[in-house]
């Protein structure tokens, strides 16, 4: 199941991006 692995990696990358750049947290600005 390559699609499932890619999906997990994508979620992890998005989560890391949100924590690092605070893009998702500061969406209501």
mmCIF file of C-alpha atoms in Angstrom:
data_model
loop_
_atom_site.group_PDB
_atom_site.id
_atom_site.type_symbol
_atom_site.label_atom_id
_atom_site.label_comp_id
_atom_site.label_asym_id
_atom_site.label_seq_id
_atom_site.Cartn_x
_atom_site.Cartn_y
_atom_site.Cartn_z
ATOM 1 C CA UNK A 1 0.000 0.000 0.000
ATOM 2 C CA UNK A 2 2.138 2.827 -1.321
ATOM 3 C CA UNK A 3 -0.752 5.285 -1.281
ATOM 4 C CA UNK A 4 -1.265 4.793 2.453
ATOM 5 C CA UNK A 5 2.429 5.404 3.168
ATOM 6 C CA UNK A 6 2.445 8.518 0.999
ATOM 7 C CA UNK A 7 -0.652 9.787 2.776
ATOM 8 C CA UNK A 8 0.971 9.345 6.193
ATOM 9 C CA UNK A 9 4.153 11.086 5.043
ATOM 10 C CA UNK A 10 2.093 13.937 3.641
ATOM 11 C CA UNK A 11 0.218 14.368 6.919
ATOM 12 C CA UNK A 12 3.486 14.346 8.867
ATOM 13 C CA UNK A 13 5.039 16.934 6.567
ATOM 14 C CA UNK A 14 1.987 19.177 6.787
ATOM 15 C CA UNK A 15 1.939 18.862 10.571
ATOM 16 C CA UNK A 16 5.635 19.687 10.794
ATOM 17 C CA UNK A 17 5.160 22.647 8.480
ATOM 18 C CA UNK A 18 2.343 23.976 10.640
ATOM 19 C CA UNK A 19 4.417 23.670 13.796
ATOM 20 C CA UNK A 20 7.546 25.137 12.260
ATOM 21 C CA UNK A 21 6.093 28.078 10.367
ATOM 22 C CA UNK A 22 2.943 28.407 12.468
ATOM 23 C CA UNK A 23 0.974 28.823 9.256
ATOM 24 C CA UNK A 24 -2.068 26.913 10.438
ATOM 25 C CA UNK A 25 -2.032 28.378 13.931
ATOM 26 C CA UNK A 26 -1.877 31.953 12.704
ATOM 27 C CA UNK A 27 -4.492 31.457 10.046
ATOM 28 C CA UNK A 28 -6.907 33.706 11.893
ATOM 29 C CA UNK A 29 -4.886 36.872 11.755
#
